[in-house]
PDB file of C-alpha atoms in Angstrom:
ATOM      1  CA  MET P  15      -9.208  46.918  -6.835  1.00 46.00           C
ATOM      2  CA  VAL P  16     -10.539  44.433  -9.292  1.00 46.00           C
ATOM      3  CA  HIS P  17      -8.144  41.583  -9.939  1.00 52.00           C
ATOM      4  CA  GLU P  18      -7.299  40.271 -13.530  1.00 60.00           C
ATOM      5  CA  LEU P  19      -6.567  36.707 -12.693  1.00 65.00           C
ATOM      6  CA  PRO P  20      -9.090  34.528 -14.839  1.00 63.00           C
ATOM      7  CA  HIS P  21      -9.125  31.481 -12.273  1.00 72.00           C
ATOM      8  CA  LEU P  22     -10.154  33.432  -9.695  1.00 76.00           C
ATOM      9  CA  PRO P  23     -14.068  34.327  -9.215  1.00 75.00           C
ATOM     10  CA  ALA P  24     -14.629  37.549 -10.776  1.00 73.00           C
ATOM     11  CA  SER P  25     -16.821  38.739  -7.835  1.00 73.00           C
ATOM     12  CA  PHE P  26     -13.489  38.837  -5.812  1.00 76.00           C
ATOM     13  CA  ASP P  27     -12.550  42.366  -5.302  1.00 77.00           C
ATOM     14  CA  LEU P  28      -8.952  41.690  -3.884  1.00 78.00           C
ATOM     15  CA  ASP P  29      -6.351  43.963  -2.596  1.00 77.00           C
ATOM     16  CA  ALA P  30      -3.235  44.655  -4.470  1.00 80.00           C
ATOM     17  CA  SER P  31      -1.398  43.190  -1.493  1.00 78.00           C
ATOM     18  CA  LEU P  32      -3.347  39.838  -2.069  1.00 80.00           C
ATOM     19  CA  VAL P  33      -3.087  40.045  -5.918  1.00 80.00           C
ATOM     20  CA  ASP P  34       0.645  40.574  -5.879  1.00 81.00           C
ATOM     21  CA  GLN P  35       1.480  37.283  -4.235  1.00 84.00           C
ATOM     22  CA  LEU P  36      -0.828  35.374  -7.000  1.00 81.00           C
ATOM     23  CA  SER P  37       0.436  33.997 -10.351  1.00 80.00           C
ATOM     24  CA  ASN P  38      -1.632  32.952 -13.393  1.00 79.00           C
ATOM     25  CA  ARG P  39      -1.674  29.290 -11.852  1.00 81.00           C
ATOM     26  CA  ASN P  40      -3.522  27.893  -8.908  1.00 82.00           C
ATOM     27  CA  GLY P  41      -0.692  26.532  -7.002  1.00 84.00           C
ATOM     28  CA  CYS P  42      -0.718  24.610  -3.862  1.00 89.00           C
ATOM     29  CA  GLN P  43      -3.069  24.740  -0.827  1.00 91.00           C
ATOM     30  CA  ARG P  44      -2.354  27.840   1.165  1.00 91.00           C
ATOM     31  CA  CYS P  45      -3.742  30.806   2.948  1.00 91.00           C
ATOM     32  CA  VAL P  46      -2.520  34.005   1.513  1.00 89.00           C
ATOM     33  CA  ARG P  47      -2.673  37.371   3.532  1.00 89.00           C
ATOM     34  CA  GLY P  48      -3.132  41.037   2.830  1.00 84.00           C
ATOM     35  CA  GLU P  49      -2.358  44.166   4.240  1.00 81.00           C
ATOM     36  CA  GLN P  50      -5.782  45.172   4.881  1.00 79.00           C
ATOM     37  CA  GLY P  51      -7.164  42.540   7.045  1.00 82.00           C
ATOM     38  CA  GLN P  52      -8.147  40.350   3.963  1.00 86.00           C
ATOM     39  CA  LEU P  53      -7.313  36.495   3.470  1.00 90.00           C
ATOM     40  CA  LEU P  54      -7.713  34.345   0.547  1.00 88.00           C
ATOM     41  CA  LEU P  55      -7.805  30.598   1.099  1.00 90.00           C
ATOM     42  CA  VAL P  56      -6.493  28.552  -2.125  1.00 90.00           C
ATOM     43  CA  LEU P  57      -7.529  25.068  -1.537  1.00 91.00           C
ATOM     44  CA  HIS P  58      -8.182  22.072  -3.731  1.00 91.00           C
ATOM     45  CA  GLU P  59     -11.130  19.442  -4.595  1.00 91.00           C
ATOM     46  CA  VAL P  60     -10.634  15.991  -3.424  1.00 91.00           C
ATOM     47  CA  PRO P  61      -8.195  14.186  -5.595  1.00 90.00           C
ATOM     48  CA  LYS P  62      -9.272  11.916  -8.099  1.00 86.00           C
ATOM     49  CA  PRO P  63      -7.313   8.460  -8.658  1.00 79.00           C
ATOM     50  CA  ALA P  64      -4.606   8.416 -11.143  1.00 76.00           C
ATOM     51  CA  VAL P  65      -5.412  12.319 -12.110  1.00 79.00           C
ATOM     52  CA  PRO P  66      -2.276  14.510 -11.176  1.00 80.00           C
ATOM     53  CA  GLU P  67      -4.035  17.884 -11.525  1.00 84.00           C
ATOM     54  CA  ARG P  68      -5.821  19.503  -8.921  1.00 84.00           C
ATOM     55  CA  LYS P  69      -8.681  21.689  -8.937  1.00 86.00           C
ATOM     56  CA  ALA P  70      -8.702  24.431  -6.912  1.00 86.00           C
ATOM     57  CA  LEU P  71     -11.509  26.372  -4.672  1.00 87.00           C
ATOM     58  CA  PHE P  72     -11.161  29.837  -3.575  1.00 89.00           C
ATOM     59  CA  PHE P  73     -12.903  31.512  -0.553  1.00 90.00           C
ATOM     60  CA  TRP P  74     -12.071  35.326   0.160  1.00 87.00           C
ATOM     61  CA  PHE P  75     -12.157  37.158   3.398  1.00 89.00           C
ATOM     62  CA  ASP P  76     -12.696  41.066   2.802  1.00 85.00           C
ATOM     63  CA  GLY P  77     -12.214  42.041   6.471  1.00 83.00           C
ATOM     64  CA  HIS P  78     -15.944  41.662   7.482  1.00 85.00           C
ATOM     65  CA  GLN P  79     -16.859  38.262   5.940  1.00 87.00           C
ATOM     66  CA  TRP P  80     -16.408  35.360   3.781  1.00 88.00           C
ATOM     67  CA  HIS P  81     -17.005  34.958   0.162  1.00 86.00           C
ATOM     68  CA  GLY P  82     -17.150  31.746  -1.941  1.00 82.00           C
ATOM     69  CA  ALA P  83     -17.114  31.023  -5.578  1.00 69.00           C
ATOM     70  CA  ASN P  84     -20.799  30.811  -5.512  1.00 68.00           C
ATOM     71  CA  GLU P  85     -21.402  33.578  -3.092  1.00 62.00           C
ATOM     72  CA  ASN P  86     -22.057  31.104  -0.123  1.00 71.00           C
ATOM     73  CA  GLY P  87     -19.509  32.284   2.447  1.00 77.00           C
ATOM     74  CA  LEU P  88     -17.634  28.984   4.162  1.00 85.00           C
ATOM     75  CA  ALA P  89     -20.677  26.853   3.478  1.00 88.00           C
ATOM     76  CA  GLY P  90     -18.877  25.603   0.378  1.00 89.00           C
ATOM     77  CA  LEU P  91     -15.616  25.004   2.525  1.00 91.00           C
ATOM     78  CA  PHE P  92     -17.771  22.625   4.614  1.00 92.00           C
ATOM     79  CA  GLN P  93     -19.503  20.686   1.797  1.00 92.00           C
ATOM     80  CA  LEU P  94     -15.672  20.382   0.700  1.00 92.00           C
ATOM     81  CA  LEU P  95     -14.881  18.852   4.107  1.00 94.00           C
ATOM     82  CA  ASP P  96     -17.636  16.471   3.775  1.00 94.00           C
ATOM     83  CA  GLU P  97     -16.491  15.342   0.409  1.00 94.00           C
ATOM     84  CA  TYR P  98     -13.086  14.627   1.849  1.00 94.00           C
ATOM     85  CA  ALA P  99     -14.543  12.739   4.778  1.00 94.00           C
ATOM     86  CA  LYS P 100     -17.135  11.026   2.361  1.00 93.00           C
ATOM     87  CA  ALA P 101     -13.960   9.860   0.307  1.00 91.00           C
ATOM     88  CA  ILE P 102     -12.084   8.735   3.031  1.00 91.00           C
ATOM     89  CA  ASP P 103     -14.828   6.624   4.188  1.00 90.00           C
ATOM     90  CA  GLU P 104     -15.165   5.009   0.837  1.00 88.00           C
ATOM     91  CA  GLN P 105     -11.362   3.953   0.892  1.00 87.00           C
ATOM     92  CA  GLU P 106     -11.702   2.472   4.395  1.00 85.00           C
ATOM     93  CA  ALA P 107     -14.413   0.331   3.263  1.00 83.00           C
ATOM     94  CA  ILE P 108     -12.616  -0.787   0.242  1.00 82.00           C
ATOM     95  CA  ILE P 109      -9.447  -1.771   2.464  1.00 80.00           C
ATOM     96  CA  ASP P 110     -11.632  -3.758   5.072  1.00 75.00           C
ATOM     97  CA  ASP P 111     -12.885  -6.231   1.643  1.00 77.00           C
ATOM     98  CA  ALA P 112      -9.641  -6.145  -0.218  1.00 76.00           C
ATOM     99  CA  ASP P 113      -7.758  -9.466  -0.247  1.00 75.00           C
ATOM    100  CA  THR P 114      -5.311  -8.850  -3.228  1.00 80.00           C
ATOM    101  CA  ALA P 115      -2.209  -7.009  -3.580  1.00 79.00           C
ATOM    102  CA  LYS P 116      -3.586  -5.350  -6.454  1.00 81.00           C
ATOM    103  CA  GLU P 117      -6.968  -3.913  -5.196  1.00 80.00           C
ATOM    104  CA  ILE P 118      -4.627  -2.835  -1.937  1.00 82.00           C
ATOM    105  CA  PHE P 119      -2.167  -1.089  -4.315  1.00 83.00           C
ATOM    106  CA  ASP P 120      -4.810   0.700  -6.005  1.00 83.00           C
ATOM    107  CA  LEU P 121      -6.143   2.113  -2.857  1.00 83.00           C
ATOM    108  CA  ILE P 122      -2.569   3.140  -1.824  1.00 85.00           C
ATOM    109  CA  ARG P 123      -2.382   5.098  -5.139  1.00 85.00           C
ATOM    110  CA  HIS P 124      -5.562   7.137  -4.167  1.00 86.00           C
ATOM    111  CA  ALA P 125      -5.165   7.439  -0.337  1.00 87.00           C
ATOM    112  CA  GLY P 126      -1.405   8.670  -0.833  1.00 89.00           C
ATOM    113  CA  PRO P 127      -2.594  12.283  -2.567  1.00 90.00           C
ATOM    114  CA  LEU P 128      -5.898  11.873  -0.411  1.00 91.00           C
ATOM    115  CA  SER P 129      -3.353  12.297   2.760  1.00 92.00           C
ATOM    116  CA  ARG P 130      -1.431  14.764   1.393  1.00 92.00           C
ATOM    117  CA  SER P 131      -4.039  16.858   0.365  1.00 93.00           C
ATOM    118  CA  SER P 132      -6.110  16.638   3.414  1.00 94.00           C
ATOM    119  CA  ARG P 133      -3.087  17.789   5.432  1.00 94.00           C
ATOM    120  CA  ASN P 134      -2.279  20.789   3.027  1.00 94.00           C
ATOM    121  CA  LEU P 135      -5.699  21.852   3.342  1.00 94.00           C
ATOM    122  CA  TYR P 136      -5.610  21.426   7.474  1.00 95.00           C
ATOM    123  CA  HIS P 137      -2.293  23.569   7.247  1.00 95.00           C
ATOM    124  CA  ALA P 138      -4.000  26.226   4.963  1.00 94.00           C
ATOM    125  CA  LEU P 139      -7.202  26.554   7.519  1.00 94.00           C
ATOM    126  CA  MET P 140      -4.802  26.576  10.458  1.00 94.00           C
ATOM    127  CA  ASP P 141      -2.697  29.571   9.075  1.00 93.00           C
ATOM    128  CA  ALA P 142      -6.237  31.452   8.302  1.00 92.00           C
ATOM    129  CA  ALA P 143      -7.567  30.399  12.092  1.00 92.00           C
ATOM    130  CA  THR P 144      -4.320  31.903  13.693  1.00 92.00           C
ATOM    131  CA  VAL P 145      -4.884  35.529  11.869  1.00 90.00           C
ATOM    132  CA  LEU P 146      -8.925  35.450  12.490  1.00 89.00           C
ATOM    133  CA  THR P 147      -8.636  34.061  16.035  1.00 88.00           C
ATOM    134  CA  LYS P 148     -12.235  35.165  16.861  1.00 89.00           C
ATOM    135  CA  ASP P 149     -13.822  33.409  13.793  1.00 90.00           C
ATOM    136  CA  ARG P 150     -15.632  30.602  15.317  1.00 92.00           C
ATOM    137  CA  GLU P 151     -16.774  29.048  12.169  1.00 92.00           C
ATOM    138  CA  LEU P 152     -13.110  29.011  10.667  1.00 92.00           C
ATOM    139  CA  ARG P 153     -12.012  27.440  13.878  1.00 93.00           C
ATOM    140  CA  SER P 154     -14.769  24.725  13.522  1.00 94.00           C
ATOM    141  CA  ALA P 155     -13.549  24.255   9.805  1.00 93.00           C
ATOM    142  CA  ARG P 156     -10.143  24.039  11.077  1.00 94.00           C
ATOM    143  CA  ASP P 157     -11.026  21.108  13.538  1.00 95.00           C
ATOM    144  CA  ARG P 158     -12.921  19.440  10.811  1.00 95.00           C
ATOM    145  CA  ALA P 159     -10.082  19.635   8.538  1.00 94.00           C
ATOM    146  CA  HIS P 160      -7.744  18.133  11.267  1.00 95.00           C
ATOM    147  CA  GLU P 161     -10.112  15.101  11.561  1.00 95.00           C
ATOM    148  CA  ASN P 162      -9.789  14.338   8.119  1.00 94.00           C
ATOM    149  CA  GLU P 163      -6.052  14.785   7.691  1.00 95.00           C
ATOM    150  CA  ARG P 164      -5.805  12.255  11.001  1.00 95.00           C
ATOM    151  CA  ALA P 165      -8.395   9.872   9.156  1.00 93.00           C
ATOM    152  CA  ALA P 166      -6.766  10.012   5.904  1.00 92.00           C
ATOM    153  CA  ASP P 167      -3.049   9.518   7.338  1.00 93.00           C
ATOM    154  CA  LEU P 168      -4.580   6.511   9.266  1.00 91.00           C
ATOM    155  CA  LEU P 169      -5.952   4.973   6.053  1.00 89.00           C
ATOM    156  CA  TYR P 170      -2.735   5.484   4.042  1.00 89.00           C
ATOM    157  CA  ALA P 171      -0.668   3.849   6.906  1.00 89.00           C
ATOM    158  CA  ASP P 172      -3.077   0.886   7.165  1.00 87.00           C
ATOM    159  CA  ALA P 173      -3.282   0.396   3.197  1.00 87.00           C
ATOM    160  CA  ARG P 174       0.799   0.047   3.555  1.00 87.00           C
ATOM    161  CA  VAL P 175       0.632  -2.282   6.397  1.00 85.00           C
ATOM    162  CA  THR P 176      -2.174  -4.437   4.701  1.00 83.00           C
ATOM    163  CA  LEU P 177      -0.014  -4.577   1.693  1.00 83.00           C
ATOM    164  CA  GLU P 178       3.017  -5.959   4.030  1.00 85.00           C
ATOM    165  CA  PHE P 179       0.908  -8.053   5.416  1.00 81.00           C
ATOM    166  CA  ILE P 180      -0.232  -9.696   1.941  1.00 81.00           C
ATOM    167  CA  ARG P 181       3.422  -9.804   0.727  1.00 82.00           C
ATOM    168  CA  ALA P 182       4.462 -11.421   4.029  1.00 83.00           C
ATOM    169  CA  GLU P 183       1.808 -13.716   3.940  1.00 82.00           C
ATOM    170  CA  ARG P 184       2.391 -14.645   0.201  1.00 83.00           C
ATOM    171  CA  ALA P 185       6.228 -15.107   1.354  1.00 84.00           C
ATOM    172  CA  GLU P 186       5.310 -17.345   4.106  1.00 86.00           C
ATOM    173  CA  GLU P 187       2.986 -19.601   1.894  1.00 85.00           C
ATOM    174  CA  GLN P 188       5.722 -19.771  -0.751  1.00 86.00           C
ATOM    175  CA  ALA P 189       8.282 -21.013   2.153  1.00 87.00           C
ATOM    176  CA  LYS P 190       6.087 -23.625   3.048  1.00 87.00           C
ATOM    177  CA  SER P 191       5.448 -24.795  -0.285  1.00 86.00           C
ATOM    178  CA  SER P 192       8.791 -24.741  -1.096  1.00 85.00           C
ATOM    179  CA  ASP P 193       9.778 -26.934   1.889  1.00 85.00           C
ATOM    180  CA  ARG P 194       6.979 -29.417   1.433  1.00 85.00           C
ATOM    181  CA  LEU P 195       8.371 -29.875  -2.386  1.00 83.00           C
ATOM    182  CA  ALA P 196      11.718 -30.263  -0.942  1.00 82.00           C
ATOM    183  CA  ARG P 197      10.641 -32.746   1.627  1.00 81.00           C
ATOM    184  CA  LEU P 198       9.037 -34.558  -1.343  1.00 78.00           C
ATOM    185  CA  GLY P 199      11.807 -34.426  -3.333  1.00 80.00           C
ATOM    186  CA  PHE P 200      13.887 -35.689  -0.509  1.00 75.00           C
ATOM    187  CA  ARG P 201      11.844 -38.925   0.185  1.00 74.00           C
ATOM    188  CA  LEU P 202      11.782 -39.581  -3.662  1.00 74.00           C
ATOM    189  CA  ASN P 203      15.600 -39.791  -3.685  1.00 73.00           C
ATOM    190  CA  LEU P 204      15.745 -42.111  -0.758  1.00 71.00           C
ATOM    191  CA  LEU P 205      13.308 -44.329  -2.882  1.00 68.00           C
ATOM    192  CA  ALA P 206      15.656 -44.001  -5.561  1.00 70.00           C
ATOM    193  CA  GLY P 207      18.761 -44.659  -3.364  1.00 67.00           C
ATOM    194  CA  PHE P 208      16.973 -47.919  -2.121  1.00 66.00           C
ATOM    195  CA  PHE P 209      16.210 -49.331  -5.486  1.00 68.00           C
ATOM    196  CA  LEU P 210      19.574 -48.353  -7.121  1.00 68.00           C
ATOM    197  CA  PRO P 211      21.432 -51.391  -6.001  1.00 67.00           C
ATOM    198  CA  LEU P 212      18.616 -53.653  -7.516  1.00 65.00           C
ATOM    199  CA  VAL P 213      18.485 -51.418 -10.809  1.00 67.00           C
ATOM    200  CA  ALA P 214      22.163 -51.823 -11.143  1.00 64.00           C
ATOM    201  CA  LEU P 215      22.118 -55.427 -10.470  1.00 62.00           C
ATOM    202  CA  GLY P 216      19.007 -56.248 -12.805  1.00 63.00           C
ATOM    203  CA  GLY P 217      20.815 -54.085 -15.693  1.00 63.00           C
ATOM    204  CA  LEU P 218      24.343 -56.085 -15.172  1.00 56.00           C
ATOM    205  CA  MET P 219      22.556 -59.651 -15.271  1.00 58.00           C
ATOM    206  CA  GLY P 220      20.402 -58.486 -17.883  1.00 59.00           C
ATOM    207  CA  MET P 221      22.980 -57.797 -20.228  1.00 51.00           C
ATOM    208  CA  ASN P 222      23.516 -60.158 -23.194  1.00 52.00           C
ATOM    209  CA  VAL P 223      26.273 -61.948 -21.994  1.00 53.00           C
ATOM    210  CA  LYS P 224      27.362 -65.238 -20.504  1.00 58.00           C
ATOM    211  CA  LEU P 225      27.164 -65.076 -16.616  1.00 56.00           C
ATOM    212  CA  PRO P 226      28.699 -68.062 -14.557  1.00 59.00           C
ATOM    213  CA  ASP P 227      26.385 -70.665 -13.393  1.00 59.00           C
ATOM    214  CA  PHE P 228      26.672 -69.875  -9.750  1.00 56.00           C
ATOM    215  CA  VAL P 229      25.212 -66.287 -10.629  1.00 55.00           C
ATOM    216  CA  GLN P 230      22.383 -68.139 -12.665  1.00 54.00           C
ATOM    217  CA  ASN P 231      21.476 -70.017  -9.503  1.00 56.00           C
ATOM    218  CA  ALA P 232      21.938 -67.321  -7.204  1.00 56.00           C
ATOM    219  CA  PHE P 233      19.015 -64.758  -7.976  1.00 57.00           C
ATOM    220  CA  TRP P 234      17.391 -64.433  -4.747  1.00 58.00           C
ATOM    221  CA  LEU P 235      20.729 -64.066  -3.270  1.00 61.00           C
ATOM    222  CA  ILE P 236      21.959 -61.303  -5.430  1.00 62.00           C
ATOM    223  CA  PHE P 237      18.181 -59.755  -4.984  1.00 61.00           C
ATOM    224  CA  GLY P 238      18.627 -60.443  -1.272  1.00 69.00           C
ATOM    225  CA  GLY P 239      21.944 -58.508  -1.579  1.00 69.00           C
ATOM    226  CA  GLY P 240      20.785 -55.594  -3.613  1.00 66.00           C
ATOM    227  CA  LEU P 241      18.068 -54.973  -0.871  1.00 68.00           C
ATOM    228  CA  VAL P 242      20.889 -54.764   1.918  1.00 73.00           C
ATOM    229  CA  PHE P 243      22.843 -52.415   0.123  1.00 70.00           C
ATOM    230  CA  GLY P 244      19.784 -50.695  -0.867  1.00 69.00           C
ATOM    231  CA  ILE P 245      18.954 -50.461   3.163  1.00 73.00           C
ATOM    232  CA  LEU P 246      22.347 -49.319   3.790  1.00 73.00           C
ATOM    233  CA  ILE P 247      22.229 -46.477   1.535  1.00 69.00           C
ATOM    234  CA  LEU P 248      18.761 -45.512   3.082  1.00 67.00           C
ATOM    235  CA  PHE P 249      20.163 -45.764   6.544  1.00 70.00           C
ATOM    236  CA  LEU P 250      23.483 -43.745   5.498  1.00 68.00           C
ATOM    237  CA  VAL P 251      21.610 -41.170   3.655  1.00 65.00           C
ATOM    238  CA  GLY P 252      18.782 -40.584   6.115  1.00 62.00           C
ATOM    239  CA  TYR P 253      20.964 -40.466   9.124  1.00 58.00           C
ATOM    240  CA  LYS P 254      23.268 -37.832   7.738  1.00 56.00           C
ATOM    241  CA  THR P 255      20.663 -35.415   6.622  1.00 57.00           C
ATOM    242  CA  GLY P 256      18.946 -35.759  10.009  1.00 53.00           C
ATOM    243  CA  GLU P 257      22.226 -35.064  11.895  1.00 50.00           C
ATOM    244  CA  SER P 258      22.608 -32.105   9.631  1.00 50.00           C
ATOM    245  CA  SER P 259      19.018 -30.657  10.252  1.00 51.00           C
ATOM    246  CA  GLU P 260      19.874 -31.157  13.884  1.00 48.00           C
ATOM    247  CA  GLU P 261      22.830 -28.960  13.648  1.00 50.00           C
ATOM    248  CA  ASP P 262      21.117 -26.291  11.674  1.00 50.00           C
ATOM    249  CA  GLY P 263      18.318 -26.036  14.257  1.00 50.00           C
TER     250      GLY P 263
END
């Protein structure tokens, strides 16, 4: 029976039991079984980054031999598996050199579809291999697809772990920076507290008012008193803060 589905190769003489299971769209990757021992593999090319559409490739077993879109049997299938392996290797090289969150995020956007597509391709070949149990070439393709699936899953997992590591590392650096700023601010506050009595006394004595004679003649005494008060404030604030830090620890 000659099919009337334009997305399938015209050379595929499919049985009615196969045609009835298809539609005018490619659909997901799968193995379609016919009643006359025929099989149709609907597979997808390697997904491209930020491209939701998937281009389908078809392989048909007529009960005796395999046919591909270019009449090359399963050679096109092994070529497809090589393309998946090459794409995975390229992404693995990127993740080794990536050092920014944006680079890892872009990789994840590609690794996710690549992982799902590799998994679905493997399941389609596994379904076909359970039917054609004596087809050694098909079993070889299935095992190769399983290797690609595992590599793609590891790539996706490594990319996510790397992204989490970069986020944790940035958060740790930010926490250390915040801690340094807090310590610096605390020291500046201590200095401000130390000079607060002197500034207050200097402002009071610098006012345009007539001060008693004993005040005018006791400049160094007042200056020393301001220093004493400053040291007292420094001691009290530092002691309380250190005591609080020990309790938190």
